[in-house]
PDB file of C-alpha atoms in Angstrom:
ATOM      1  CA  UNK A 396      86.498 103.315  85.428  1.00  0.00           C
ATOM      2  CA  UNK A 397      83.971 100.916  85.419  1.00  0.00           C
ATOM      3  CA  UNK A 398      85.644  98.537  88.373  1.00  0.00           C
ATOM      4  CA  UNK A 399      85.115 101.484  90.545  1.00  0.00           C
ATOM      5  CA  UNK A 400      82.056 101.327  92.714  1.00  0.00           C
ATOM      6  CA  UNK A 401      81.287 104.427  94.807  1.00  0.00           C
ATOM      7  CA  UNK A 402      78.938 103.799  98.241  1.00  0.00           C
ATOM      8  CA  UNK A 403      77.122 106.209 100.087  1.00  0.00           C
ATOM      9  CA  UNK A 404      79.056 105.630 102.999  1.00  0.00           C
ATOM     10  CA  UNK A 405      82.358 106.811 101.261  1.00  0.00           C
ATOM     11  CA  UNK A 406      80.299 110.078  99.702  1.00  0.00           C
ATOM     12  CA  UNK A 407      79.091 110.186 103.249  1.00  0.00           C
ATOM     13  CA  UNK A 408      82.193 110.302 105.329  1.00  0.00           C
ATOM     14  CA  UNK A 409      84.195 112.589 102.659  1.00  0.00           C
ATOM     15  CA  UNK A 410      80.723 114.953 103.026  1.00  0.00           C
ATOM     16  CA  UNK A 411      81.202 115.077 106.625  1.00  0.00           C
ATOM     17  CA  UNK A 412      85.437 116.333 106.749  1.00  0.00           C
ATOM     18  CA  UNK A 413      84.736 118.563 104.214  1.00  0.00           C
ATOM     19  CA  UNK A 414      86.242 122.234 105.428  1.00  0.00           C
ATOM     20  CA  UNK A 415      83.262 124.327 105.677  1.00  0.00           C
ATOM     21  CA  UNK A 416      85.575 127.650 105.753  1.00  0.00           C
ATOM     22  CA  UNK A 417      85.925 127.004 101.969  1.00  0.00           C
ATOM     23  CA  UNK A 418      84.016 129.412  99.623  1.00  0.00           C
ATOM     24  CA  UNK A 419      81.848 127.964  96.755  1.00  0.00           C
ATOM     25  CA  UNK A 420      83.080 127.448  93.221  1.00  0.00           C
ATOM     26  CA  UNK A 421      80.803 127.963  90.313  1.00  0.00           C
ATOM     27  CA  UNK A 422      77.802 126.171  91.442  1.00  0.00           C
ATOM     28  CA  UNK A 423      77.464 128.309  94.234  1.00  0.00           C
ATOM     29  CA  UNK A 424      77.060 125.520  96.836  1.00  0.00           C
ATOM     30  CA  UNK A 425      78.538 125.768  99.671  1.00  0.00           C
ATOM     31  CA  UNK A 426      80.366 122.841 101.926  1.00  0.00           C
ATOM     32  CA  UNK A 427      78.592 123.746 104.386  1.00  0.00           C
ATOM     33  CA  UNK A 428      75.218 122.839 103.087  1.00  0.00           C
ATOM     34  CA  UNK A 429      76.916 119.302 101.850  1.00  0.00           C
ATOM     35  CA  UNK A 430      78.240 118.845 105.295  1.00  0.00           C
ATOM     36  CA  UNK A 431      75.201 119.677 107.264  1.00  0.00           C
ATOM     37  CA  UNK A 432      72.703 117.658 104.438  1.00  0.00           C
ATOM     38  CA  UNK A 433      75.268 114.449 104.319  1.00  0.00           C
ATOM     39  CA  UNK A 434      72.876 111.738 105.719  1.00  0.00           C
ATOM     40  CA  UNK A 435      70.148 112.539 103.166  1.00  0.00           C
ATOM     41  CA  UNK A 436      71.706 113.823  99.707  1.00  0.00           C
ATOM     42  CA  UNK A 437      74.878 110.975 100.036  1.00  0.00           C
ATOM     43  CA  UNK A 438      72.435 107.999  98.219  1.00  0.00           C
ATOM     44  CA  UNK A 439      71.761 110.925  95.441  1.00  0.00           C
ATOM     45  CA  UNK A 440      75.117 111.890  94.842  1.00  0.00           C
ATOM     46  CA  UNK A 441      76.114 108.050  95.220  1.00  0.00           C
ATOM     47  CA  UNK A 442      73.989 107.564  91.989  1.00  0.00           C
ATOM     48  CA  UNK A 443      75.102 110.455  90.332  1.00  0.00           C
ATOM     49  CA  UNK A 444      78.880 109.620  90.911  1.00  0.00           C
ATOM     50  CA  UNK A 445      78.564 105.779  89.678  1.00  0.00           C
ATOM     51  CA  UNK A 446      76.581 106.748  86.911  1.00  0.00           C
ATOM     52  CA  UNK A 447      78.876 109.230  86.051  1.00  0.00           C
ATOM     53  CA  UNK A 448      81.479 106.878  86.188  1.00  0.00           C
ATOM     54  CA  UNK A 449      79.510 103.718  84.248  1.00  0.00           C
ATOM     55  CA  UNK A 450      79.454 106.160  81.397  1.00  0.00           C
ATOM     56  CA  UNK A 451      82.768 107.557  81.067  1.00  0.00           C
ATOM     57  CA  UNK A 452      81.333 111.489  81.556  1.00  0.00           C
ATOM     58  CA  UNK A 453      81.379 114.249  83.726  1.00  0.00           C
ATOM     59  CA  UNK A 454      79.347 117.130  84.206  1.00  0.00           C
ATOM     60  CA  UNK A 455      80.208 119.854  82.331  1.00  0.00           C
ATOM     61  CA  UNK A 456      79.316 122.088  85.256  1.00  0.00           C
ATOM     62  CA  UNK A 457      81.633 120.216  87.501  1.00  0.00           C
ATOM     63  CA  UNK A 458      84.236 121.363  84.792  1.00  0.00           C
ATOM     64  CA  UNK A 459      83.935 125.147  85.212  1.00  0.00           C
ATOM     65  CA  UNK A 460      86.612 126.981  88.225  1.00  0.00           C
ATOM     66  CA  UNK A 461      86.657 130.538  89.416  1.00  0.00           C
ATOM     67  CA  UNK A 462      90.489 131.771  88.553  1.00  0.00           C
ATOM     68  CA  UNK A 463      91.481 134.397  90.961  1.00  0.00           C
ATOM     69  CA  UNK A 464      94.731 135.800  91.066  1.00  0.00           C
ATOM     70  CA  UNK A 465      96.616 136.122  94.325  1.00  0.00           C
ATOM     71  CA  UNK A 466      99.913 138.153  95.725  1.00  0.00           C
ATOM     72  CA  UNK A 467     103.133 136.547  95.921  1.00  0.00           C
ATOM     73  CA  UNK A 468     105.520 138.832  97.003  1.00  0.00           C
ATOM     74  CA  UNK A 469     107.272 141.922  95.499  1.00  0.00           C
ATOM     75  CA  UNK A 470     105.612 144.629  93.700  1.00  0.00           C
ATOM     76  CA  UNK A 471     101.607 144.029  93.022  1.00  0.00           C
ATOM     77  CA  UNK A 472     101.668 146.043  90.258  1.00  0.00           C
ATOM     78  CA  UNK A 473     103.444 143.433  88.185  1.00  0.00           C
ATOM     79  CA  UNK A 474     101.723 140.408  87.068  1.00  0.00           C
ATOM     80  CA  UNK A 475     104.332 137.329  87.751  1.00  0.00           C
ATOM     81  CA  UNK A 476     104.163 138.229  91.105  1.00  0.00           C
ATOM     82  CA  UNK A 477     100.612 136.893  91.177  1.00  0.00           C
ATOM     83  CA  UNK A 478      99.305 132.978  91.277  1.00  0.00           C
ATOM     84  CA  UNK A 479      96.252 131.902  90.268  1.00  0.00           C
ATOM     85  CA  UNK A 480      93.863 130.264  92.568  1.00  0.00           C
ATOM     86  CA  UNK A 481      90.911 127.919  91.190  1.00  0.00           C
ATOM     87  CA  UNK A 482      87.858 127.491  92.800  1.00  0.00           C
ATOM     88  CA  UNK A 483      86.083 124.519  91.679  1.00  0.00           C
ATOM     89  CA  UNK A 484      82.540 123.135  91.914  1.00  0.00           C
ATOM     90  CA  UNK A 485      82.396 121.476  95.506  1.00  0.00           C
ATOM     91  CA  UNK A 486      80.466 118.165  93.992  1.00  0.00           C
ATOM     92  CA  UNK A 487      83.125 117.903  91.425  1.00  0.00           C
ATOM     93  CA  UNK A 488      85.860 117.789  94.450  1.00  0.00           C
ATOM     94  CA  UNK A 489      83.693 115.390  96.404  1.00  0.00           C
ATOM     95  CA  UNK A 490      83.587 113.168  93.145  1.00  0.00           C
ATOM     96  CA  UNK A 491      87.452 113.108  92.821  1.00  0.00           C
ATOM     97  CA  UNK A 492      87.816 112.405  96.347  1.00  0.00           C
ATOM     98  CA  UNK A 493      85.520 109.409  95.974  1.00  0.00           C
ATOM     99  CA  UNK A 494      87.492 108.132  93.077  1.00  0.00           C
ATOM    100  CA  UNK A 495      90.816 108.955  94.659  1.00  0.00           C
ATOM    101  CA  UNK A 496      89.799 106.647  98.176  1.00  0.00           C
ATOM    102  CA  UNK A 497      89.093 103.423  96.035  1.00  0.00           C
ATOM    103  CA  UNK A 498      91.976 103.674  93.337  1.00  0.00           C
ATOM    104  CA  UNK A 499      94.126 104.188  96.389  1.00  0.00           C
ATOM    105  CA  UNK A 500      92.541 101.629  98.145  1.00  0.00           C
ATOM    106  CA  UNK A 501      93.471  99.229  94.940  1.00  0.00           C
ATOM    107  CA  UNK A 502      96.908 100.189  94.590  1.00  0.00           C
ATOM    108  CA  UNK A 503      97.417  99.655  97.942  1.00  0.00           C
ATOM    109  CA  UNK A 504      95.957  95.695  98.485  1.00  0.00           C
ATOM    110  CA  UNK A 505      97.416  95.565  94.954  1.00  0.00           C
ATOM    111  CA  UNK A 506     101.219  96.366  96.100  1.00  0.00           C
ATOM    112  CA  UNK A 507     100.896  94.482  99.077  1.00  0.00           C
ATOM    113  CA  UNK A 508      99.670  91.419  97.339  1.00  0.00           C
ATOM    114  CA  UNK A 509     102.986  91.413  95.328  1.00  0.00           C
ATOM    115  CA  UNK A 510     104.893  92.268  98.289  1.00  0.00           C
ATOM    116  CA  UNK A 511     103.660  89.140  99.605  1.00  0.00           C
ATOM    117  CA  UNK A 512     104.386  87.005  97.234  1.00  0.00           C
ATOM    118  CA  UNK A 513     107.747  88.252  96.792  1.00  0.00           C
ATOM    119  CA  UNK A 514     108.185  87.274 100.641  1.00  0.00           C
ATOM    120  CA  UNK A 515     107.067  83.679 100.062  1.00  0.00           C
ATOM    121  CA  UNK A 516     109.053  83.616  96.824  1.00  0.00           C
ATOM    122  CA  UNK A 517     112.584  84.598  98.937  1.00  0.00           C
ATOM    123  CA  UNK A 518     111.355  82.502 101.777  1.00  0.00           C
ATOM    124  CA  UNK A 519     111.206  79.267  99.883  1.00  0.00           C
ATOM    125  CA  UNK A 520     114.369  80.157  98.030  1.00  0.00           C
ATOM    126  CA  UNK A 521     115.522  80.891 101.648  1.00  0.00           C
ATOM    127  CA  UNK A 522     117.518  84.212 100.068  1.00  0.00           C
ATOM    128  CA  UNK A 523     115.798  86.521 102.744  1.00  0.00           C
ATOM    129  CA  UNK A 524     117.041  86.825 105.863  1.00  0.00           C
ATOM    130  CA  UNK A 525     115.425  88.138 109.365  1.00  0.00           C
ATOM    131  CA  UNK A 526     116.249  91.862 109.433  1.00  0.00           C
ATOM    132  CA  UNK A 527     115.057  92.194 105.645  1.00  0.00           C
ATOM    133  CA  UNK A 528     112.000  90.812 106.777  1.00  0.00           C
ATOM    134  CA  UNK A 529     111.314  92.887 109.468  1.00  0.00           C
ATOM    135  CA  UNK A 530     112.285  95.957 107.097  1.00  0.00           C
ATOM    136  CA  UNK A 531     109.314  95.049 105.364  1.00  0.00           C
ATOM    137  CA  UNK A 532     106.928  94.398 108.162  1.00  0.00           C
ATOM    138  CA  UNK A 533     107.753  97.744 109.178  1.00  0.00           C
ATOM    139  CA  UNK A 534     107.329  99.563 105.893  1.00  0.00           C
ATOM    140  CA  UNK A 535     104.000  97.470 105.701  1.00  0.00           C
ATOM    141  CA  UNK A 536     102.779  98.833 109.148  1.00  0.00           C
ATOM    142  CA  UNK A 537     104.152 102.431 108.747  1.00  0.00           C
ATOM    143  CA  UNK A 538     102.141 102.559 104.936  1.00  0.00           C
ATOM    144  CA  UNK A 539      98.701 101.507 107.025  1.00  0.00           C
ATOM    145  CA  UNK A 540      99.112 104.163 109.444  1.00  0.00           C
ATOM    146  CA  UNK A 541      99.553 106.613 106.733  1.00  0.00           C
ATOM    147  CA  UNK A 542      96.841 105.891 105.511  1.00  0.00           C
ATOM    148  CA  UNK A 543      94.556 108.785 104.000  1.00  0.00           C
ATOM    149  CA  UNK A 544      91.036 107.183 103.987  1.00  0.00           C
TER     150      UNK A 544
END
């Protein structure tokens, strides 16, 4: 946890797509307030995140969810036709979204990196051939544009 280094313009841009038709989870702050506050509170909760993460804890607030059971289908008088739905704190989400963008981030330069040198590794052996290449390529570019962050 401690290679990960949160910015304020990551906290920033997740504060601004955050779905403002949400309700609030247990800290009773709304999205909306996050969304519409972004600019100023994103150096605050930067801090808060990468000190959170320097010390290996997390909130116990953040911790806490609303359960609510919901319908399925069939008869509501019976209770495995119901689901439970958490709502959790909205900072906490924000936080794991933060975390999510750079380990993904990682993963990704850090598959790509052996994908590369794999390539070179077939290409001085001279065991790949054009249409495997272009396979690759093509993977490569379709990953990037599926891109979540």
């Amino acid at each position: 946890l401690n290679m990960i280094n949160i910015t304020a313009s990551t906290v920033k841009d997740i504060l601004d797509i955050l779905d403002t038709k949400k309700s609030s989870g247990p800290d009773m702050i709304k999205p909306i307030y996050l969304k519409k506050t972004s600019s100023t509170i994103a150096p605050i909760l930067t801090k808060l995140f990468n000190f959170s993460l320097r010390t290996s804890t997390f909130p116990t607030g953040w911790k806490l969810a609303f359960v609510t059971p919901i319908h399925k289908k069939d008869e509501e008088y019976l209770c495995k036709n119901y689901r439970p739905i958490s709502l959790l704190p909205c900072l906490s989400k924000v936080f794991e979204r933060c975390v999510f963008k750079d380990v993904y981030n990682y993963l990704l330069k850090l598959i790509f990196g052996i994908l590369q040198n794999y390539m070179r590794y077939l290409l001085e052996k001279k065991l790949l051939v054009i249409p495997k290449l272009l396979l690759v390529i093509g993977l490569k570019k379709q990953i990037k544009e599926t891109r979540l962050f």
